PDB file of C-alpha atoms in Angstrom:
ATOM      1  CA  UNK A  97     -49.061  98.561 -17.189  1.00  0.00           C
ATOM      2  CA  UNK A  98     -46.997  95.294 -17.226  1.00  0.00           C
ATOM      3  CA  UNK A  99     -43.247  95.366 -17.421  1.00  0.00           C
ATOM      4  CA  UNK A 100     -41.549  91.894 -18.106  1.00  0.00           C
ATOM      5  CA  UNK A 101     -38.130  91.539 -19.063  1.00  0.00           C
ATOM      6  CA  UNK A 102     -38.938  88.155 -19.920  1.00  0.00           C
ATOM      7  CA  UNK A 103     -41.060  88.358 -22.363  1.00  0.00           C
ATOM      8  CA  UNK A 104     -41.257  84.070 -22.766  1.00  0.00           C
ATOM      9  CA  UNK A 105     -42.647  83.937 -19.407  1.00  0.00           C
ATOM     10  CA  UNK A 106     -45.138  81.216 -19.990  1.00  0.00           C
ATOM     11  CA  UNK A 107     -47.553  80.941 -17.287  1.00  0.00           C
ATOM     12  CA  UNK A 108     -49.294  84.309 -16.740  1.00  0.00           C
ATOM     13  CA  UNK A 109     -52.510  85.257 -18.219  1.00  0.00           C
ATOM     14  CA  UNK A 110     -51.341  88.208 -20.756  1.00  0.00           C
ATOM     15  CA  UNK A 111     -55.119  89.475 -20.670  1.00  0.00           C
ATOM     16  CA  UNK A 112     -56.097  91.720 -17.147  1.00  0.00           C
ATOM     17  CA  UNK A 113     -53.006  91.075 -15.732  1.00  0.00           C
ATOM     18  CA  UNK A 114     -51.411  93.585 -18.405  1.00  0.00           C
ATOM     19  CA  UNK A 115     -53.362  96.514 -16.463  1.00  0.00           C
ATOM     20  CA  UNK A 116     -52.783  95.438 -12.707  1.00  0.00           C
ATOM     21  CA  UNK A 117     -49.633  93.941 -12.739  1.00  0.00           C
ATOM     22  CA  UNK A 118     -45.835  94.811 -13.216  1.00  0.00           C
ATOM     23  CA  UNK A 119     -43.470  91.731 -13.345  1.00  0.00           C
ATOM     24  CA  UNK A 120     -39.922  91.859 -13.757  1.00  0.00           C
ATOM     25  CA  UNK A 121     -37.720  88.959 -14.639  1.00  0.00           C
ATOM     26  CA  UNK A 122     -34.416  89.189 -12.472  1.00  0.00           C
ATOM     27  CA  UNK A 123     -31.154  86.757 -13.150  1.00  0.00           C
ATOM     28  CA  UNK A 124     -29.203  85.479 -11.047  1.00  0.00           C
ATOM     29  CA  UNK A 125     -25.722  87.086 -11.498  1.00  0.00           C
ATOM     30  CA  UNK A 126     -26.765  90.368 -12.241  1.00  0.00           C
ATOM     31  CA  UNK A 127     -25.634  93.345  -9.929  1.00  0.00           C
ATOM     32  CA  UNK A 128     -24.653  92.308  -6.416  1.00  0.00           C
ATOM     33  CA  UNK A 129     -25.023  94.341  -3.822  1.00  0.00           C
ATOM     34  CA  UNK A 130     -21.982  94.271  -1.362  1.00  0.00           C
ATOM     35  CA  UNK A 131     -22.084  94.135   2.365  1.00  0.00           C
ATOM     36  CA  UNK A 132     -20.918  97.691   2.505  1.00  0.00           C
ATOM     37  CA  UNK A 133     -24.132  98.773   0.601  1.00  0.00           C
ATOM     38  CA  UNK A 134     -26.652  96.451   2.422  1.00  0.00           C
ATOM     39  CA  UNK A 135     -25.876  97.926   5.903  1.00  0.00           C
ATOM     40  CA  UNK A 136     -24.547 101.272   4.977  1.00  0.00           C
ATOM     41  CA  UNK A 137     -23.523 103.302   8.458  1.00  0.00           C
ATOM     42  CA  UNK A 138     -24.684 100.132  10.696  1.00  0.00           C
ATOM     43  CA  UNK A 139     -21.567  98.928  12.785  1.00  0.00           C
ATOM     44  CA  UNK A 140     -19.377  96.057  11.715  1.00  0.00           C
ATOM     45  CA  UNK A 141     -21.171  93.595  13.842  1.00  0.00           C
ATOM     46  CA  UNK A 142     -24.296  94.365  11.541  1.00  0.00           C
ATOM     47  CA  UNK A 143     -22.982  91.798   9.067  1.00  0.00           C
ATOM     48  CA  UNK A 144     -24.241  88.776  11.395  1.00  0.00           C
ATOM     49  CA  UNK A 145     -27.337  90.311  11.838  1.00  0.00           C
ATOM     50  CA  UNK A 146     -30.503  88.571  10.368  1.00  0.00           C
ATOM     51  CA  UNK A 147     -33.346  91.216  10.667  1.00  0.00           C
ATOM     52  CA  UNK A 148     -36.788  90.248   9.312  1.00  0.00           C
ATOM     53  CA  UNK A 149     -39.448  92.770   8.106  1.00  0.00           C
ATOM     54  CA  UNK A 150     -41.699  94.426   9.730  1.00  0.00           C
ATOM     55  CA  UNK A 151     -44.941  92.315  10.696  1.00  0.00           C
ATOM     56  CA  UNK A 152     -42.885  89.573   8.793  1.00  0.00           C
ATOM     57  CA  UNK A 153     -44.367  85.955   9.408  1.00  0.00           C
ATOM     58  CA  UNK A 154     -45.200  82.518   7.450  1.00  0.00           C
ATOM     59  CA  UNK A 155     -48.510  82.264   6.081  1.00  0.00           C
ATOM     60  CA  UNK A 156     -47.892  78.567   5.196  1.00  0.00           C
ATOM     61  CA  UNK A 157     -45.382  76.315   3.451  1.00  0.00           C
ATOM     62  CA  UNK A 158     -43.522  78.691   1.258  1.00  0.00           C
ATOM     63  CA  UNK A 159     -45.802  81.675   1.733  1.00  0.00           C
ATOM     64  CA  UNK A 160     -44.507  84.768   3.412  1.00  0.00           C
ATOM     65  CA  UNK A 161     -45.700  87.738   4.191  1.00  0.00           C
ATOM     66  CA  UNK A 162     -44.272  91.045   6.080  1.00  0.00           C
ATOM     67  CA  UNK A 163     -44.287  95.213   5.719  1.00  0.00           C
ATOM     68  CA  UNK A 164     -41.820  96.468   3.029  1.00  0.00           C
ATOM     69  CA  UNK A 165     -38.444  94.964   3.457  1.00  0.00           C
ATOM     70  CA  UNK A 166     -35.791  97.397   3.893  1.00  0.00           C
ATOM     71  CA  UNK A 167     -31.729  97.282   3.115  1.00  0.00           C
ATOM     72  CA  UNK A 168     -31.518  96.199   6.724  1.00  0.00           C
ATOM     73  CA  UNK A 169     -33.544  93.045   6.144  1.00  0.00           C
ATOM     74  CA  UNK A 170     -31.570  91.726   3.139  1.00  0.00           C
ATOM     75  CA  UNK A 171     -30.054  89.153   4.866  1.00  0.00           C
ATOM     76  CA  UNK A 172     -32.692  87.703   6.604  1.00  0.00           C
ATOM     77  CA  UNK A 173     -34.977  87.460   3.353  1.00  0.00           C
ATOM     78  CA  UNK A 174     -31.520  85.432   1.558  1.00  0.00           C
ATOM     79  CA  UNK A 175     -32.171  82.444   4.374  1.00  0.00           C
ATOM     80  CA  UNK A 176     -35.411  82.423   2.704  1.00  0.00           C
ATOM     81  CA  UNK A 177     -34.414  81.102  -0.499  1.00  0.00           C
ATOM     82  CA  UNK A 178     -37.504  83.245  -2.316  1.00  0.00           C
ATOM     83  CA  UNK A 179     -38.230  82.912  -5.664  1.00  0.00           C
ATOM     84  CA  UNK A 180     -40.871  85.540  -6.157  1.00  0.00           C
ATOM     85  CA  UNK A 181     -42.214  88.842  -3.965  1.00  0.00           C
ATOM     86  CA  UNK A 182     -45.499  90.090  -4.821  1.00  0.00           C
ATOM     87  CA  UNK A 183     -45.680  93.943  -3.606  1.00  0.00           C
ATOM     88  CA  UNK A 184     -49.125  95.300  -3.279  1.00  0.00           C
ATOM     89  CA  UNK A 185     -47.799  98.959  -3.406  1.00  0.00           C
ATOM     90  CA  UNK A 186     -48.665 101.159  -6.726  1.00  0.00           C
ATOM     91  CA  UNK A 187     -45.075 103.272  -6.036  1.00  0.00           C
ATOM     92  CA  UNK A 188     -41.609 102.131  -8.089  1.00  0.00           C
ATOM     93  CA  UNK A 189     -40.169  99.604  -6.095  1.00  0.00           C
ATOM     94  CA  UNK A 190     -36.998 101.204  -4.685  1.00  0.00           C
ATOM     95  CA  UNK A 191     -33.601 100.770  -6.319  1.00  0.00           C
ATOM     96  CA  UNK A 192     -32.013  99.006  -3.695  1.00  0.00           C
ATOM     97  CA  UNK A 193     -34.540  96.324  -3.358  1.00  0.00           C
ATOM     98  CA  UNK A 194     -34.592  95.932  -7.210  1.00  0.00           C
ATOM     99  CA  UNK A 195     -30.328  95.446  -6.922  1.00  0.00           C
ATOM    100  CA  UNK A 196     -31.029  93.061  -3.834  1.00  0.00           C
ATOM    101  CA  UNK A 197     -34.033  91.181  -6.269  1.00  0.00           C
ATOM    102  CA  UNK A 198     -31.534  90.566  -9.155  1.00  0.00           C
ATOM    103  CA  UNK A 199     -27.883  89.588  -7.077  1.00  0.00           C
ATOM    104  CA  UNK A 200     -30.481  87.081  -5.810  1.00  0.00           C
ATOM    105  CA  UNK A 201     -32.397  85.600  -8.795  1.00  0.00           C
ATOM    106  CA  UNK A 202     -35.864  86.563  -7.365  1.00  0.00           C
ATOM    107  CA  UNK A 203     -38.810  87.914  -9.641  1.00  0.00           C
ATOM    108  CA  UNK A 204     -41.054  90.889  -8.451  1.00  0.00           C
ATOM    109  CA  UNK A 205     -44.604  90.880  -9.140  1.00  0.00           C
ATOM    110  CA  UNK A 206     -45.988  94.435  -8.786  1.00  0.00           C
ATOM    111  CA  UNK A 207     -50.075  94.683  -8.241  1.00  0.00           C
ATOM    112  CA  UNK A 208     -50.576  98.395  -7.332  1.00  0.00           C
ATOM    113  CA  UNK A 209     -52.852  98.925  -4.661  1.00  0.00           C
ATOM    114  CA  UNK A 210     -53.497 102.272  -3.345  1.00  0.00           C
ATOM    115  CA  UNK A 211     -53.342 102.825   0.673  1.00  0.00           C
ATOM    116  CA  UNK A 212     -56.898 104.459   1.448  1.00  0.00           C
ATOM    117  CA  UNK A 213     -57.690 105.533   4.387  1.00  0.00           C
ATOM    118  CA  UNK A 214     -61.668 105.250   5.815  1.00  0.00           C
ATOM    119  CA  UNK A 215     -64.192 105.398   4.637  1.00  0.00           C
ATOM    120  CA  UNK A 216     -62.357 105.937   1.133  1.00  0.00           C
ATOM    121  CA  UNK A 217     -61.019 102.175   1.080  1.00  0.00           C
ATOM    122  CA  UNK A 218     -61.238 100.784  -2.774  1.00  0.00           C
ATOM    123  CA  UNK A 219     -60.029  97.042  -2.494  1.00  0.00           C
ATOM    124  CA  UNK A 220     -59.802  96.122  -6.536  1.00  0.00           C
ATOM    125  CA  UNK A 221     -61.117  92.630  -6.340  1.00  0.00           C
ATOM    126  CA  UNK A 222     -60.112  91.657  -9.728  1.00  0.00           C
ATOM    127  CA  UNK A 223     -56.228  92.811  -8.674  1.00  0.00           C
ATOM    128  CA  UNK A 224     -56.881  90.515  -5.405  1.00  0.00           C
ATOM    129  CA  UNK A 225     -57.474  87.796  -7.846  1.00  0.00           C
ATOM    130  CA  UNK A 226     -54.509  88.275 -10.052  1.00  0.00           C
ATOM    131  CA  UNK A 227     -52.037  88.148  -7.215  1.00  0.00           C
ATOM    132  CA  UNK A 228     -53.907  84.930  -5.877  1.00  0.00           C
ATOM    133  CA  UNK A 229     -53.166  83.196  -8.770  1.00  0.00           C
ATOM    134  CA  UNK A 230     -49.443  84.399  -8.348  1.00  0.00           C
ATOM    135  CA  UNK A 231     -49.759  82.660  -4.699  1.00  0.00           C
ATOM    136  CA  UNK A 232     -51.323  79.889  -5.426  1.00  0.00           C
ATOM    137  CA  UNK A 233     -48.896  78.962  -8.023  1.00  0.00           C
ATOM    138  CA  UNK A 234     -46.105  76.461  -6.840  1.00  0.00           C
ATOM    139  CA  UNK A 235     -43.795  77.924  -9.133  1.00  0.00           C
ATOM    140  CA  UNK A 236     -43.490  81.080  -7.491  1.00  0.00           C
ATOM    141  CA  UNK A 237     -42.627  79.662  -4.282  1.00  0.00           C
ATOM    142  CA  UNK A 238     -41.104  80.376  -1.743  1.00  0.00           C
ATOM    143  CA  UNK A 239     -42.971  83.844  -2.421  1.00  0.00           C
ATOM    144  CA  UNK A 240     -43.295  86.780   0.055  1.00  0.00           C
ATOM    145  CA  UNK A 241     -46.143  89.144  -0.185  1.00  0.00           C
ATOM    146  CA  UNK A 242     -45.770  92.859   1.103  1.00  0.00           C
ATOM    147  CA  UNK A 243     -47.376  96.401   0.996  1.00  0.00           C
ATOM    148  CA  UNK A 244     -46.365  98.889   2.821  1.00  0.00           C
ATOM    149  CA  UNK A 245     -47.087  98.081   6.912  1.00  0.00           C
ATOM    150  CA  UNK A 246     -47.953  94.557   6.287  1.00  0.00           C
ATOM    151  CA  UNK A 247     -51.184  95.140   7.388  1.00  0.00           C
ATOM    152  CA  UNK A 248     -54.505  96.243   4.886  1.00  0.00           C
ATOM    153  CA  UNK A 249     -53.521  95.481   1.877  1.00  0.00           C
ATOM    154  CA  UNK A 250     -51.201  92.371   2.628  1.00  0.00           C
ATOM    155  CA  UNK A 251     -54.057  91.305   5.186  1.00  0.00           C
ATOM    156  CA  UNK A 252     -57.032  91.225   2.543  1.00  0.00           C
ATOM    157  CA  UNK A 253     -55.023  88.528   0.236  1.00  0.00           C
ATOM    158  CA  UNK A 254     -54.085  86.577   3.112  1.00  0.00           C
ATOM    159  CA  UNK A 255     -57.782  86.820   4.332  1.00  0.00           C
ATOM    160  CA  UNK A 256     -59.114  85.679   0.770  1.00  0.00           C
ATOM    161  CA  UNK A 257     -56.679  83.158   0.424  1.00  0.00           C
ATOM    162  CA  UNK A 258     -57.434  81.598   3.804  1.00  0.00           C
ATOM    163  CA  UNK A 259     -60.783  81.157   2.736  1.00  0.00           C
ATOM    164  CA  UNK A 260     -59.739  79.175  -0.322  1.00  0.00           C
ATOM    165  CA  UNK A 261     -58.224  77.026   2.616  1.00  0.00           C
ATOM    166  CA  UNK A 262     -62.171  76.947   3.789  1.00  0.00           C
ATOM    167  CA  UNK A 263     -60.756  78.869   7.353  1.00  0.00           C
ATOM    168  CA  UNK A 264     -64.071  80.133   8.693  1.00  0.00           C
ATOM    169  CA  UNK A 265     -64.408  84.054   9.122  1.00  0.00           C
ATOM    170  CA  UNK A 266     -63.786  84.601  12.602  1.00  0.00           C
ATOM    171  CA  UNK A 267     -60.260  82.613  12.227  1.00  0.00           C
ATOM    172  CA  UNK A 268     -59.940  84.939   9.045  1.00  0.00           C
ATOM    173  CA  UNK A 269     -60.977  88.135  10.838  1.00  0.00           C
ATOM    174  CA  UNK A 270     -58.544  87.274  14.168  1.00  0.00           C
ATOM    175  CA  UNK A 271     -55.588  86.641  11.768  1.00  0.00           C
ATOM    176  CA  UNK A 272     -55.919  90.290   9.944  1.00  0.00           C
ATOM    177  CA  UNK A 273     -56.761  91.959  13.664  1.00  0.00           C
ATOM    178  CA  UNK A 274     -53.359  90.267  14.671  1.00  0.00           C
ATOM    179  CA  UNK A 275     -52.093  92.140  12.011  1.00  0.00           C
ATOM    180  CA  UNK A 276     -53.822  95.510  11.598  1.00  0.00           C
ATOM    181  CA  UNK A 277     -54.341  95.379  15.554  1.00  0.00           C
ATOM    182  CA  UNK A 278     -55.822  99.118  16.165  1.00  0.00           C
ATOM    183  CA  UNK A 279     -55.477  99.945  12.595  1.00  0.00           C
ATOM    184  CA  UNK A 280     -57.955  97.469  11.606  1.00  0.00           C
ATOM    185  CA  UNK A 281     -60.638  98.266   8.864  1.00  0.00           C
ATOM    186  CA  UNK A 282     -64.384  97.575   8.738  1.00  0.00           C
ATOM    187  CA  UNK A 283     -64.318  98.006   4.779  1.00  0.00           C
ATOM    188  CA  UNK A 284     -61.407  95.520   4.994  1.00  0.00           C
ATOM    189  CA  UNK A 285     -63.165  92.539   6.913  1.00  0.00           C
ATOM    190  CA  UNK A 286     -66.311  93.072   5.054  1.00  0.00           C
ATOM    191  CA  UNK A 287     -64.372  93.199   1.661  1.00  0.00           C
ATOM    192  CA  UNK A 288     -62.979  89.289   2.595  1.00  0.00           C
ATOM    193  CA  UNK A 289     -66.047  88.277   3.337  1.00  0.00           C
ATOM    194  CA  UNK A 290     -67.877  89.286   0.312  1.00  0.00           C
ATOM    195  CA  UNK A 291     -65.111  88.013  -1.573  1.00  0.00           C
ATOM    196  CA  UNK A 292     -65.834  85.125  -4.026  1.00  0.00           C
ATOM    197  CA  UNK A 293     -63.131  82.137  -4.339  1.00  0.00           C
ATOM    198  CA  UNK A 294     -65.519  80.080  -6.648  1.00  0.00           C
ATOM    199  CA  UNK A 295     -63.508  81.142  -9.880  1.00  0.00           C
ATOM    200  CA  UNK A 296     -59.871  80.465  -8.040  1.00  0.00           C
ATOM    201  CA  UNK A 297     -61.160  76.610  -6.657  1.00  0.00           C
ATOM    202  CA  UNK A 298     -60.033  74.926  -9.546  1.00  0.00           C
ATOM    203  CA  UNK A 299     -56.576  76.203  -9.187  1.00  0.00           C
ATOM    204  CA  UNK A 300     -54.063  73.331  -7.429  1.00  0.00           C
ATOM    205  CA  UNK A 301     -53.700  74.254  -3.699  1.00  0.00           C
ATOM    206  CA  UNK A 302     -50.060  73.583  -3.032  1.00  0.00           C
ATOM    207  CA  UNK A 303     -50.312  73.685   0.478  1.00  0.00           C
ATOM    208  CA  UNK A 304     -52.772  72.941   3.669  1.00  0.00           C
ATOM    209  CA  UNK A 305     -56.413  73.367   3.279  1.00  0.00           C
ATOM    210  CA  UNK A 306     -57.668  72.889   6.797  1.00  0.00           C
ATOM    211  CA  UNK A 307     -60.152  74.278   8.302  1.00  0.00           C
ATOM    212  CA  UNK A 308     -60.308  76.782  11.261  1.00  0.00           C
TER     213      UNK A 308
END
């Protein structure tokens, strides 16, 4: 299911992406959230605070990625100046982060992933490819990618888009580890591996393509 509030949108294939991925349009202007609301019961001081997400860290120039950001982090994801999160959870994005998304002019793209556990894991490769092509496009940037611990899902399309930057596997494979550290997944690693980037190549690569 796709849900765009802008339905002249002009640069997203209308074909799969209607089944794997929910967009919405936010303007600027919309319905600000207030201090009050953004650090509700946090002491006065909390104002000055910038908190980042969990696991939050730069993937490369204007490429984000972190666990699910929280009211707490609001701040911190403003000095970002994003244009676009991708959230690789299936669940409704919570209201408060749909209020902070629209006082802030940034657009959601929604590719619903379920969180398996092993030896259940079910990586949809064609959703992986739908929210590369949401990465990889310079429009979207900055852009901040999240599931739900910053670690599986967000980890397998970081992993598949490092290897569109030609990083060989064991870079790949230490970068998730980082990440998933104790939590990490066989079916994961051998899911980036197997993954094919020939169709995605002839995208424009906005950023570094060095190899590791």
């Amino acid at each position: 299911m796709k849900v765009e509030l802008n339905p002249n949108h002009h640069h997203q294939d209308q074909g799969t992406e209607t089944e794997m991925c929910r967009t919405i349009e936010v303007v600027a202007g919309g319905v600000v959230l207030s201090p009050a609301k953004q650090v509700a019961g946090a002491d006065d001081c909390a104002d000055d605070l910038f908190i980042p997400p969990l696991n939050f860290s730069m993937v490369d120039n204007g490429i984000f990625r972190s666990g699910f950001p929280e009211s707490a982090n609001f701040s911190f994801l403003q000095t970002l100046g994003l244009r676009s999160i991708i959230c690789l959870c299936p669940e409704p994005y919570p209201e408060a982060n749909v209020e902070f998304l629209k006082s802030n002019g940034i657009k959601l793209f929604q590719f619903g992933i379920e969180g398996y556990k092993e030896p259940f894991v079910n990586i949809p490769e064609d959703t992986i490819r739908e929210a590369l092509k949401v990465v990889l496009d310079v429009r979207n940037h900055p852009v901040l990618i999240h599931c739900k611990r910053g670690k599986h899902r967000t980890g397998c399309l970081v992993g598949c888009l490092r290897k569109l930057q030609r990083w060989c596997l064991t870079s790949v494979f230490d970068e998730y580890q980082r990440f998933a550290a104790a939590k990490a997944r066989v079916a994961d690693q051998r899911f980036m591996e197997m993954f094919d980037v020939s169709s995605l190549k002839h995208l424009p690569m906005p950023f570094s393509c060095s190899k590791r």
